[in-house]
Amino acid sequence: MINFNVPPCTGKELEYIAKAVKNQKICGDGEFTKKCDAWIEEKTGTKKSLLTTSCTHALELAALLADIKPGDEVIMPAYTFVSTADAFVLRGAVPVFVDIRPDTMNIDEKLIEAAVTEKTKCIAPVHYAGVSCEMDTIMDIAKRHNLAVIEDAAQGIMSTYKGKALGTFGDFGCFSFHETKNYSMGEGGALLIRDEKHIENAEIIREKGTNRSKYFRGQIDKYTWVNFGSSYLPSDMNAAYLYAQLEMAEEIAADRMASWNRYYEALTPLAEAGKIELPYVPADCEHNAHMFYIKTADLEERTRLITFLKENDILAVFHYIPLHTAPAGQKFGRFHGEDKYTTTESERLLRLPMYYGLKAEEVDYICNKVKEFYR
Ligand SMILES: *Cc1c(COP(=O)(O)O)cnc(C)c1O
């Protein structure tokens, strides 16, 4: 059986976890958390990275820092994971969904401005499959309407737009280190902060509303409750697992990219014959091979292909029931404009197995089975 995903493991994880235990610092912000944050800051150029318990929590933290209030509107795609919307719904805000572009599956930047109202407070672009949204256009709209930008870059670590790391354009960027992502700690994430002015408050909210981070740095001699907050910091044992992978980030990236390119090449004849569609990566975007997907003719064909692949020991999956069609999406949000592509394109998309360590022979086998299906 070829699994859809296998969590990344490079070999040093257990050694580093043992080190965290030996350090007698298994709670948050120990040696490995600091190493991961330093790595993210170095690699992306962000002012500040704060490791979190998940990308969901990084988004929640960002919504608190952006001061999202009840009744505020946040513009986002409906083709995304629930967390993009949850973070704002928890603050009483209204997700306003706009249609996606069929080529990248990202929010259609040309439709955003028409969805802006007096209540709009924020744009939350999602970089689907690690391929960037049109950030120049989005940042320009945000600037002219004085909106915050919170990037859901859960899938976008190591990807760039015009040479700049995803997660560093908006006021806040959110990474995921869930086991299904390119680099993992089981459950985890990071908040990237662009402007220095937010750093202190972010540290406080992440540490239960206290100034404990300052205390640990020796900047104050006792810590106390200074604001509202929650607990958004992961155990250093989890960070130890992640650090083993960040150290080998280039190797993991190259391995995934080799699989991605192999899929693309092998399936190009099928795309040229008009049977399927392949992912599109705009010239300004460098992606991270987070995902390899194809598009079938329609939902019915996709269902048959999934069954066929399963019969041949290949697990292929689809995702995202568009949020505006889900019960909570109908309750909390609204769709602005026409759903021209979100639903139809989501029904055609099929994700093929993609993980660090997927073998070339396995990619070949999968591609041959896809071709066999279309014969
Ligand atoms: C994975 C993912 C999330 C959630 O990440 P967690 O770390 O599991 O909370 C949010 N948004 C998108 C687009 C994702 O792919």
mmCIF file of C-alpha atoms and ligand atoms in Angstrom:
data_model
loop_
_atom_site.group_PDB
_atom_site.id
_atom_site.type_symbol
_atom_site.label_atom_id
_atom_site.label_comp_id
_atom_site.label_asym_id
_atom_site.label_seq_id
_atom_site.Cartn_x
_atom_site.Cartn_y
_atom_site.Cartn_z
ATOM 1 C CA MET A 1 0.000 0.000 0.000
ATOM 2 C CA ILE A 2 1.360 3.446 -0.896
ATOM 3 C CA ASN A 3 0.140 5.793 1.780
ATOM 4 C CA PHE A 4 -1.018 9.279 0.986
ATOM 5 C CA ASN A 5 1.273 10.741 3.646
ATOM 6 C CA VAL A 6 4.088 9.464 5.855
ATOM 7 C CA PRO A 7 5.220 11.885 8.595
ATOM 8 C CA PRO A 8 8.770 13.061 7.975
ATOM 9 C CA CYS A 9 11.512 11.565 10.134
ATOM 10 C CA THR A 10 15.179 12.205 9.370
ATOM 11 C CA GLY A 11 16.886 10.102 12.059
ATOM 12 C CA LYS A 12 17.984 12.631 14.678
ATOM 13 C CA GLU A 13 14.545 13.213 16.217
ATOM 14 C CA LEU A 14 14.858 10.775 19.137
ATOM 15 C CA GLU A 15 18.352 11.960 19.977
ATOM 16 C CA TYR A 16 17.152 15.571 20.161
ATOM 17 C CA ILE A 17 14.078 14.657 22.213
ATOM 18 C CA ALA A 18 16.393 12.830 24.651
ATOM 19 C CA LYS A 19 18.506 15.983 24.816
ATOM 20 C CA ALA A 20 15.447 18.080 25.670
ATOM 21 C CA VAL A 21 14.644 15.611 28.461
ATOM 22 C CA LYS A 22 18.223 15.724 29.695
ATOM 23 C CA ASN A 23 18.099 19.526 29.666
ATOM 24 C CA GLN A 24 15.265 19.157 32.215
ATOM 25 C CA LYS A 25 13.430 21.711 30.148
ATOM 26 C CA ILE A 26 10.534 19.918 28.533
ATOM 27 C CA CYS A 27 8.080 22.816 28.798
ATOM 28 C CA GLY A 28 8.039 25.623 26.242
ATOM 29 C CA ASP A 29 10.779 27.977 25.080
ATOM 30 C CA GLY A 30 13.721 25.676 25.821
ATOM 31 C CA GLU A 31 16.818 25.065 23.717
ATOM 32 C CA PHE A 32 15.039 23.530 20.726
ATOM 33 C CA THR A 33 12.205 26.053 20.570
ATOM 34 C CA LYS A 34 14.839 28.801 20.416
ATOM 35 C CA LYS A 35 16.757 26.930 17.721
ATOM 36 C CA CYS A 36 13.625 26.472 15.605
ATOM 37 C CA ASP A 37 12.656 30.138 15.943
ATOM 38 C CA ALA A 38 16.179 31.253 15.053
ATOM 39 C CA TRP A 39 16.114 28.956 12.013
ATOM 40 C CA ILE A 40 12.774 30.359 10.836
ATOM 41 C CA GLU A 41 13.949 33.949 11.344
ATOM 42 C CA GLU A 42 17.161 33.277 9.445
ATOM 43 C CA LYS A 43 15.488 31.391 6.631
ATOM 44 C CA THR A 44 12.527 33.718 6.061
ATOM 45 C CA GLY A 45 13.914 37.071 7.150
ATOM 46 C CA THR A 46 10.914 37.704 9.422
ATOM 47 C CA LYS A 47 11.449 40.070 12.366
ATOM 48 C CA LYS A 48 10.231 37.467 14.819
ATOM 49 C CA SER A 49 9.110 33.849 14.835
ATOM 50 C CA LEU A 50 7.204 32.372 17.754
ATOM 51 C CA LEU A 51 6.696 28.625 17.763
ATOM 52 C CA THR A 52 3.099 27.691 18.573
ATOM 53 C CA THR A 53 1.074 24.586 19.360
ATOM 54 C CA SER A 54 -0.455 24.630 15.857
ATOM 55 C CA CYS A 55 -1.061 26.807 12.838
ATOM 56 C CA THR A 56 -4.644 27.079 14.078
ATOM 57 C CA HIS A 57 -3.286 28.680 17.251
ATOM 58 C CA ALA A 58 -0.908 30.907 15.305
ATOM 59 C CA LEU A 59 -3.949 32.182 13.372
ATOM 60 C CA GLU A 60 -5.852 32.730 16.636
ATOM 61 C CA LEU A 61 -2.916 34.628 18.074
ATOM 62 C CA ALA A 62 -2.742 36.733 14.905
ATOM 63 C CA ALA A 63 -6.477 37.507 15.102
ATOM 64 C CA LEU A 64 -6.015 38.687 18.706
ATOM 65 C CA LEU A 65 -2.999 40.812 17.774
ATOM 66 C CA ALA A 66 -4.860 42.345 14.822
ATOM 67 C CA ASP A 67 -7.582 43.291 17.305
ATOM 68 C CA ILE A 68 -10.361 41.552 15.373
ATOM 69 C CA LYS A 69 -13.680 42.397 17.021
ATOM 70 C CA PRO A 70 -17.279 41.134 16.808
ATOM 71 C CA GLY A 71 -18.875 42.206 13.528
ATOM 72 C CA ASP A 72 -15.569 42.798 11.731
ATOM 73 C CA GLU A 73 -15.301 41.208 8.317
ATOM 74 C CA VAL A 74 -12.363 39.140 7.128
ATOM 75 C CA ILE A 75 -11.938 38.366 3.425
ATOM 76 C CA MET A 76 -10.698 34.862 2.630
ATOM 77 C CA PRO A 77 -11.208 32.014 0.155
ATOM 78 C CA ALA A 78 -13.829 29.339 0.909
ATOM 79 C CA TYR A 79 -11.487 26.731 -0.512
ATOM 80 C CA THR A 80 -9.364 26.319 2.621
ATOM 81 C CA PHE A 81 -9.039 24.419 5.875
ATOM 82 C CA VAL A 82 -11.510 25.349 8.623
ATOM 83 C CA SER A 83 -8.834 26.969 10.799
ATOM 84 C CA THR A 84 -8.487 29.968 8.483
ATOM 85 C CA ALA A 85 -12.080 30.898 9.333
ATOM 86 C CA ASP A 86 -12.233 29.549 12.919
ATOM 87 C CA ALA A 87 -9.576 31.942 14.175
ATOM 88 C CA PHE A 88 -11.757 34.921 13.228
ATOM 89 C CA VAL A 89 -15.132 33.378 14.039
ATOM 90 C CA LEU A 90 -13.855 32.869 17.592
ATOM 91 C CA ARG A 91 -13.462 36.659 17.791
ATOM 92 C CA GLY A 92 -17.029 37.169 16.575
ATOM 93 C CA ALA A 93 -15.926 38.245 13.114
ATOM 94 C CA VAL A 94 -17.619 37.321 9.828
ATOM 95 C CA PRO A 95 -15.646 35.399 7.198
ATOM 96 C CA VAL A 96 -16.446 36.874 3.787
ATOM 97 C CA PHE A 97 -15.569 34.291 1.176
ATOM 98 C CA VAL A 98 -14.557 35.267 -2.333
ATOM 99 C CA ASP A 99 -14.001 33.004 -5.291
ATOM 100 C CA ILE A 100 -10.710 31.324 -6.149
ATOM 101 C CA ARG A 101 -8.661 31.320 -9.343
ATOM 102 C CA PRO A 102 -9.031 27.989 -11.107
ATOM 103 C CA ASP A 103 -5.346 27.885 -12.065
ATOM 104 C CA THR A 104 -3.742 28.090 -8.594
ATOM 105 C CA MET A 105 -6.789 27.438 -6.380
ATOM 106 C CA ASN A 106 -5.806 30.608 -4.485
ATOM 107 C CA ILE A 107 -8.103 33.524 -3.681
ATOM 108 C CA ASP A 108 -8.748 35.568 -6.839
ATOM 109 C CA GLU A 109 -6.973 38.812 -6.028
ATOM 110 C CA LYS A 110 -9.086 40.650 -8.628
ATOM 111 C CA LEU A 111 -12.277 39.944 -6.659
ATOM 112 C CA ILE A 112 -11.063 41.102 -3.252
ATOM 113 C CA GLU A 113 -11.590 44.839 -3.550
ATOM 114 C CA ALA A 114 -15.272 44.471 -4.503
ATOM 115 C CA ALA A 115 -15.828 42.556 -1.236
ATOM 116 C CA VAL A 116 -14.414 45.336 0.958
ATOM 117 C CA THR A 117 -17.004 47.134 3.108
ATOM 118 C CA GLU A 118 -16.805 49.584 6.015
ATOM 119 C CA LYS A 119 -16.611 46.572 8.310
ATOM 120 C CA THR A 120 -13.698 44.883 6.583
ATOM 121 C CA LYS A 121 -10.734 44.625 8.905
ATOM 122 C CA CYS A 122 -8.471 42.025 7.406
ATOM 123 C CA ILE A 123 -7.570 39.905 4.386
ATOM 124 C CA ALA A 124 -6.527 36.310 5.052
ATOM 125 C CA PRO A 125 -4.923 34.860 1.921
ATOM 126 C CA VAL A 126 -4.140 31.122 1.891
ATOM 127 C CA HIS A 127 -1.142 29.935 -0.129
ATOM 128 C CA TYR A 128 -2.600 26.720 -1.443
ATOM 129 C CA ALA A 129 -0.147 23.877 -2.097
ATOM 130 C CA GLY A 130 2.689 26.232 -1.130
ATOM 131 C CA VAL A 131 2.090 28.356 -4.247
ATOM 132 C CA SER A 132 1.841 32.036 -3.376
ATOM 133 C CA CYS A 133 -1.198 34.249 -3.798
ATOM 134 C CA GLU A 134 -0.673 37.480 -5.773
ATOM 135 C CA MET A 135 0.811 39.291 -2.805
ATOM 136 C CA ASP A 136 1.633 42.584 -4.593
ATOM 137 C CA THR A 137 -2.038 43.109 -5.444
ATOM 138 C CA ILE A 138 -3.243 41.946 -2.028
ATOM 139 C CA MET A 139 -0.832 44.169 -0.104
ATOM 140 C CA ASP A 140 -1.779 47.134 -2.286
ATOM 141 C CA ILE A 141 -5.514 46.656 -1.550
ATOM 142 C CA ALA A 142 -4.756 46.258 2.157
ATOM 143 C CA LYS A 143 -2.709 49.449 2.199
ATOM 144 C CA ARG A 144 -5.322 51.538 0.405
ATOM 145 C CA HIS A 145 -8.151 50.326 2.668
ATOM 146 C CA ASN A 146 -6.076 50.173 5.831
ATOM 147 C CA LEU A 147 -6.598 46.440 6.364
ATOM 148 C CA ALA A 148 -4.486 43.937 8.220
ATOM 149 C CA VAL A 149 -3.148 40.950 6.274
ATOM 150 C CA ILE A 150 -2.832 37.582 8.003
ATOM 151 C CA GLU A 151 -1.264 34.967 5.734
ATOM 152 C CA ASP A 152 -2.316 31.376 6.193
ATOM 153 C CA ALA A 153 1.033 29.987 5.084
ATOM 154 C CA ALA A 154 0.346 26.601 6.714
ATOM 155 C CA GLN A 155 1.519 24.931 3.507
ATOM 156 C CA GLY A 156 3.982 27.613 2.476
ATOM 157 C CA ILE A 157 7.200 27.193 4.430
ATOM 158 C CA MET A 158 10.251 27.430 2.103
ATOM 159 C CA SER A 159 8.136 28.906 -0.720
ATOM 160 C CA THR A 160 8.675 32.394 -2.113
ATOM 161 C CA TYR A 161 6.919 35.137 -4.070
ATOM 162 C CA LYS A 162 9.299 37.338 -6.068
ATOM 163 C CA GLY A 163 12.113 35.860 -3.995
ATOM 164 C CA LYS A 164 10.584 36.709 -0.602
ATOM 165 C CA ALA A 165 9.445 34.031 1.862
ATOM 166 C CA LEU A 166 5.722 33.370 2.255
ATOM 167 C CA GLY A 167 4.474 34.382 5.673
ATOM 168 C CA THR A 168 6.563 37.576 5.658
ATOM 169 C CA PHE A 169 4.353 39.833 3.496
ATOM 170 C CA GLY A 170 1.393 40.344 5.806
ATOM 171 C CA ASP A 171 1.331 41.780 9.308
ATOM 172 C CA PHE A 172 1.356 38.153 10.441
ATOM 173 C CA GLY A 173 2.187 34.841 8.795
ATOM 174 C CA CYS A 174 1.223 31.411 10.084
ATOM 175 C CA PHE A 175 3.087 28.141 9.450
ATOM 176 C CA SER A 176 1.950 24.614 10.277
ATOM 177 C CA PHE A 177 4.129 21.766 11.491
ATOM 178 C CA HIS A 178 1.316 19.227 11.590
ATOM 179 C CA GLU A 179 2.388 15.736 10.557
ATOM 180 C CA THR A 180 0.897 16.241 7.092
ATOM 181 C CA LYS A 181 3.116 19.243 6.347
ATOM 182 C CA ASN A 182 6.625 19.371 4.837
ATOM 183 C CA TYR A 183 8.293 19.722 8.264
ATOM 184 C CA SER A 184 6.603 18.413 11.336
ATOM 185 C CA MET A 185 6.517 18.201 15.110
ATOM 186 C CA GLY A 186 3.319 16.152 15.279
ATOM 187 C CA GLU A 187 1.182 19.138 16.117
ATOM 188 C CA GLY A 188 2.711 22.601 15.923
ATOM 189 C CA GLY A 189 3.080 25.849 14.076
ATOM 190 C CA ALA A 190 4.709 29.247 14.113
ATOM 191 C CA LEU A 191 3.607 32.869 14.078
ATOM 192 C CA LEU A 192 5.751 35.199 11.978
ATOM 193 C CA ILE A 193 5.619 38.848 12.994
ATOM 194 C CA ARG A 194 6.567 41.539 10.473
ATOM 195 C CA ASP A 195 6.587 44.633 12.678
ATOM 196 C CA GLU A 196 8.534 44.976 15.884
ATOM 197 C CA LYS A 197 5.653 46.787 17.597
ATOM 198 C CA HIS A 198 3.667 43.535 17.891
ATOM 199 C CA ILE A 199 6.408 41.359 19.358
ATOM 200 C CA GLU A 200 5.994 42.156 23.046
ATOM 201 C CA ASN A 201 2.225 41.740 23.026
ATOM 202 C CA ALA A 202 2.517 38.513 21.021
ATOM 203 C CA GLU A 203 4.880 37.057 23.624
ATOM 204 C CA ILE A 204 2.481 38.083 26.380
ATOM 205 C CA ILE A 205 -0.664 36.596 24.790
ATOM 206 C CA ARG A 206 1.215 33.380 23.979
ATOM 207 C CA GLU A 207 2.287 33.072 27.634
ATOM 208 C CA LYS A 208 -1.139 33.283 29.318
ATOM 209 C CA GLY A 209 -1.163 37.067 29.373
ATOM 210 C CA THR A 210 2.023 37.300 31.417
ATOM 211 C CA ASN A 211 5.390 38.929 30.770
ATOM 212 C CA ARG A 212 7.194 35.662 31.470
ATOM 213 C CA SER A 213 9.247 35.839 28.252
ATOM 214 C CA LYS A 214 10.795 39.093 29.426
ATOM 215 C CA TYR A 215 11.432 37.537 32.833
ATOM 216 C CA PHE A 216 13.241 34.562 31.277
ATOM 217 C CA ARG A 217 15.461 36.948 29.346
ATOM 218 C CA GLY A 218 16.342 38.658 32.632
ATOM 219 C CA GLN A 219 14.779 41.957 31.539
ATOM 220 C CA ILE A 220 12.529 42.106 34.622
ATOM 221 C CA ASP A 221 12.898 40.456 38.035
ATOM 222 C CA LYS A 222 9.400 39.091 38.455
ATOM 223 C CA TYR A 223 6.655 38.246 36.069
ATOM 224 C CA THR A 224 2.999 39.090 36.344
ATOM 225 C CA TRP A 225 -0.355 39.134 34.557
ATOM 226 C CA VAL A 226 -0.376 42.086 32.166
ATOM 227 C CA ASN A 227 -2.975 41.293 29.453
ATOM 228 C CA PHE A 228 -5.470 38.650 28.348
ATOM 229 C CA GLY A 229 -3.842 35.563 26.932
ATOM 230 C CA SER A 230 -3.759 31.845 26.461
ATOM 231 C CA SER A 231 -1.178 29.078 26.225
ATOM 232 C CA TYR A 232 0.149 28.877 22.686
ATOM 233 C CA LEU A 233 3.639 27.536 23.277
ATOM 234 C CA PRO A 234 4.603 23.946 22.471
ATOM 235 C CA SER A 235 6.658 21.578 24.598
ATOM 236 C CA ASP A 236 10.392 21.671 23.865
ATOM 237 C CA MET A 237 10.202 17.913 23.156
ATOM 238 C CA ASN A 238 8.032 18.644 20.136
ATOM 239 C CA ALA A 239 10.374 21.420 19.068
ATOM 240 C CA ALA A 240 13.268 18.925 19.309
ATOM 241 C CA TYR A 241 11.506 16.688 16.787
ATOM 242 C CA LEU A 242 11.000 19.641 14.466
ATOM 243 C CA TYR A 243 14.573 20.877 14.731
ATOM 244 C CA ALA A 244 15.922 17.552 13.451
ATOM 245 C CA GLN A 245 13.979 18.287 10.278
ATOM 246 C CA LEU A 246 14.724 21.977 9.929
ATOM 247 C CA GLU A 247 18.420 21.073 10.049
ATOM 248 C CA MET A 248 17.797 18.929 6.979
ATOM 249 C CA ALA A 249 15.286 21.249 5.367
ATOM 250 C CA GLU A 250 17.123 21.549 2.050
ATOM 251 C CA GLU A 251 17.426 17.798 1.695
ATOM 252 C CA ILE A 252 13.745 17.241 2.490
ATOM 253 C CA ALA A 253 12.804 20.000 0.043
ATOM 254 C CA ALA A 254 14.952 18.501 -2.735
ATOM 255 C CA ASP A 255 13.485 15.037 -2.155
ATOM 256 C CA ARG A 256 9.913 16.336 -2.378
ATOM 257 C CA MET A 257 10.724 18.446 -5.437
ATOM 258 C CA ALA A 258 12.183 15.413 -7.224
ATOM 259 C CA SER A 259 8.893 13.537 -6.654
ATOM 260 C CA TRP A 260 6.851 16.556 -7.753
ATOM 261 C CA ASN A 261 8.838 16.987 -10.966
ATOM 262 C CA ARG A 262 8.671 13.267 -11.695
ATOM 263 C CA TYR A 263 4.873 13.308 -11.366
ATOM 264 C CA TYR A 264 4.638 16.402 -13.532
ATOM 265 C CA GLU A 265 6.759 14.985 -16.306
ATOM 266 C CA ALA A 266 5.120 11.564 -16.324
ATOM 267 C CA LEU A 267 1.602 12.994 -16.380
ATOM 268 C CA THR A 268 2.219 15.755 -18.932
ATOM 269 C CA PRO A 269 1.143 13.535 -21.890
ATOM 270 C CA LEU A 270 -2.234 12.939 -20.174
ATOM 271 C CA ALA A 271 -2.644 16.682 -19.668
ATOM 272 C CA GLU A 272 -1.683 17.368 -23.274
ATOM 273 C CA ALA A 273 -4.279 14.843 -24.381
ATOM 274 C CA GLY A 274 -6.858 16.850 -22.422
ATOM 275 C CA LYS A 275 -7.634 14.062 -19.946
ATOM 276 C CA ILE A 276 -6.468 15.784 -16.760
ATOM 277 C CA GLU A 277 -5.113 19.134 -15.605
ATOM 278 C CA LEU A 278 -1.829 19.649 -13.791
ATOM 279 C CA PRO A 279 -0.880 22.241 -11.152
ATOM 280 C CA TYR A 280 0.124 25.686 -12.352
ATOM 281 C CA VAL A 281 2.914 27.672 -10.725
ATOM 282 C CA PRO A 282 3.048 31.364 -11.753
ATOM 283 C CA ALA A 283 6.436 32.725 -12.827
ATOM 284 C CA ASP A 284 6.801 34.876 -9.677
ATOM 285 C CA CYS A 285 6.329 31.880 -7.371
ATOM 286 C CA GLU A 286 8.793 29.294 -6.192
ATOM 287 C CA HIS A 287 6.909 26.482 -4.517
ATOM 288 C CA ASN A 288 7.915 23.878 -1.947
ATOM 289 C CA ALA A 289 6.416 20.718 -3.455
ATOM 290 C CA HIS A 290 3.954 20.532 -0.582
ATOM 291 C CA MET A 291 1.374 18.788 -2.692
ATOM 292 C CA PHE A 292 0.932 17.117 -6.042
ATOM 293 C CA TYR A 293 -2.601 17.234 -7.365
ATOM 294 C CA ILE A 294 -4.354 16.567 -10.632
ATOM 295 C CA LYS A 295 -7.791 17.651 -11.785
ATOM 296 C CA THR A 296 -10.211 15.158 -13.266
ATOM 297 C CA ALA A 297 -13.132 16.040 -15.556
ATOM 298 C CA ASP A 298 -15.642 16.099 -12.702
ATOM 299 C CA LEU A 299 -16.675 14.676 -9.337
ATOM 300 C CA GLU A 300 -17.918 11.399 -10.772
ATOM 301 C CA GLU A 301 -14.647 10.710 -12.587
ATOM 302 C CA ARG A 302 -12.662 11.610 -9.484
ATOM 303 C CA THR A 303 -14.646 9.141 -7.377
ATOM 304 C CA ARG A 304 -13.980 6.380 -9.887
ATOM 305 C CA LEU A 305 -10.267 7.224 -10.032
ATOM 306 C CA ILE A 306 -9.930 7.159 -6.226
ATOM 307 C CA THR A 307 -11.549 3.707 -6.166
ATOM 308 C CA PHE A 308 -9.345 2.473 -9.015
ATOM 309 C CA LEU A 309 -6.190 3.695 -7.271
ATOM 310 C CA LYS A 310 -7.281 2.128 -3.989
ATOM 311 C CA GLU A 311 -7.785 -1.208 -5.741
ATOM 312 C CA ASN A 312 -4.182 -0.819 -6.830
ATOM 313 C CA ASP A 313 -2.933 -0.062 -3.303
ATOM 314 C CA ILE A 314 -2.590 3.682 -3.764
ATOM 315 C CA LEU A 315 -4.210 6.107 -1.347
ATOM 316 C CA ALA A 316 -5.206 9.324 -3.076
ATOM 317 C CA VAL A 317 -7.355 11.909 -1.297
ATOM 318 C CA PHE A 318 -9.304 15.066 -1.956
ATOM 319 C CA HIS A 319 -10.033 17.909 0.409
ATOM 320 C CA TYR A 320 -11.855 21.024 1.362
ATOM 321 C CA ILE A 321 -15.568 20.974 1.202
ATOM 322 C CA PRO A 322 -15.828 24.723 0.460
ATOM 323 C CA LEU A 323 -16.462 26.488 3.763
ATOM 324 C CA HIS A 324 -19.508 28.459 2.594
ATOM 325 C CA THR A 325 -21.310 25.179 1.886
ATOM 326 C CA ALA A 326 -20.537 23.698 5.341
ATOM 327 C CA PRO A 327 -23.022 24.129 8.223
ATOM 328 C CA ALA A 328 -20.688 26.392 10.215
ATOM 329 C CA GLY A 329 -19.771 28.392 7.131
ATOM 330 C CA GLN A 330 -23.433 29.102 6.469
ATOM 331 C CA LYS A 331 -23.967 30.051 10.078
ATOM 332 C CA PHE A 332 -20.941 32.313 10.510
ATOM 333 C CA GLY A 333 -19.949 33.555 7.074
ATOM 334 C CA ARG A 334 -21.139 34.659 3.681
ATOM 335 C CA PHE A 335 -19.958 34.338 0.107
ATOM 336 C CA HIS A 336 -19.431 37.580 -1.776
ATOM 337 C CA GLY A 337 -20.084 37.433 -5.507
ATOM 338 C CA GLU A 338 -20.473 34.353 -7.624
ATOM 339 C CA ASP A 339 -19.115 30.917 -6.754
ATOM 340 C CA LYS A 340 -17.814 30.322 -10.239
ATOM 341 C CA TYR A 341 -14.853 28.103 -9.457
ATOM 342 C CA THR A 342 -14.664 27.309 -5.735
ATOM 343 C CA THR A 343 -17.153 24.431 -5.724
ATOM 344 C CA THR A 344 -16.616 23.039 -9.219
ATOM 345 C CA GLU A 345 -12.827 23.084 -9.024
ATOM 346 C CA SER A 346 -12.781 21.610 -5.509
ATOM 347 C CA GLU A 347 -14.797 18.663 -6.830
ATOM 348 C CA ARG A 348 -12.205 17.891 -9.509
ATOM 349 C CA LEU A 349 -9.055 18.072 -7.422
ATOM 350 C CA LEU A 350 -7.285 14.884 -6.380
ATOM 351 C CA ARG A 351 -4.112 14.751 -4.297
ATOM 352 C CA LEU A 352 -1.618 12.006 -5.076
ATOM 353 C CA PRO A 353 0.750 10.541 -2.458
ATOM 354 C CA MET A 354 3.469 13.032 -1.538
ATOM 355 C CA TYR A 355 5.944 12.776 1.299
ATOM 356 C CA TYR A 356 9.627 12.842 2.116
ATOM 357 C CA GLY A 357 11.034 9.448 1.157
ATOM 358 C CA LEU A 358 8.455 8.607 -1.529
ATOM 359 C CA LYS A 359 10.417 6.495 -4.002
ATOM 360 C CA ALA A 360 10.850 7.215 -7.697
ATOM 361 C CA GLU A 361 9.532 3.713 -8.508
ATOM 362 C CA GLU A 362 6.441 4.469 -6.458
ATOM 363 C CA VAL A 363 5.815 7.710 -8.344
ATOM 364 C CA ASP A 364 6.246 5.801 -11.607
ATOM 365 C CA TYR A 365 3.845 3.094 -10.446
ATOM 366 C CA ILE A 366 1.224 5.695 -9.455
ATOM 367 C CA CYS A 367 1.568 7.565 -12.763
ATOM 368 C CA ASN A 368 1.256 4.325 -14.726
ATOM 369 C CA LYS A 369 -1.935 3.474 -12.856
ATOM 370 C CA VAL A 370 -3.387 6.923 -13.526
ATOM 371 C CA LYS A 371 -2.567 6.460 -17.217
ATOM 372 C CA GLU A 372 -4.097 2.984 -17.173
ATOM 373 C CA PHE A 373 -7.298 4.471 -15.762
ATOM 374 C CA TYR A 374 -7.565 6.905 -18.645
ATOM 375 C CA ARG A 375 -6.790 4.323 -21.317
HETATM 376 C C1 LIG B 1 -2.791 22.405 7.875
HETATM 377 C C2 LIG B 1 -3.484 23.675 7.657
HETATM 378 C C3 LIG B 1 -3.958 24.461 8.730
HETATM 379 C C4 LIG B 1 -3.959 23.990 10.155
HETATM 380 O O1 LIG B 1 -2.702 23.670 10.655
HETATM 381 P P1 LIG B 1 -2.602 23.013 12.117
HETATM 382 O O2 LIG B 1 -1.147 23.147 12.418
HETATM 383 O O3 LIG B 1 -3.045 21.607 11.986
HETATM 384 O O4 LIG B 1 -3.443 23.801 13.026
HETATM 385 C C5 LIG B 1 -4.524 25.687 8.457
HETATM 386 N N1 LIG B 1 -4.641 26.133 7.201
HETATM 387 C C6 LIG B 1 -4.226 25.413 6.135
HETATM 388 C C7 LIG B 1 -4.369 25.978 4.760
HETATM 389 C C8 LIG B 1 -3.649 24.151 6.333
HETATM 390 O O5 LIG B 1 -3.248 23.434 5.281
#
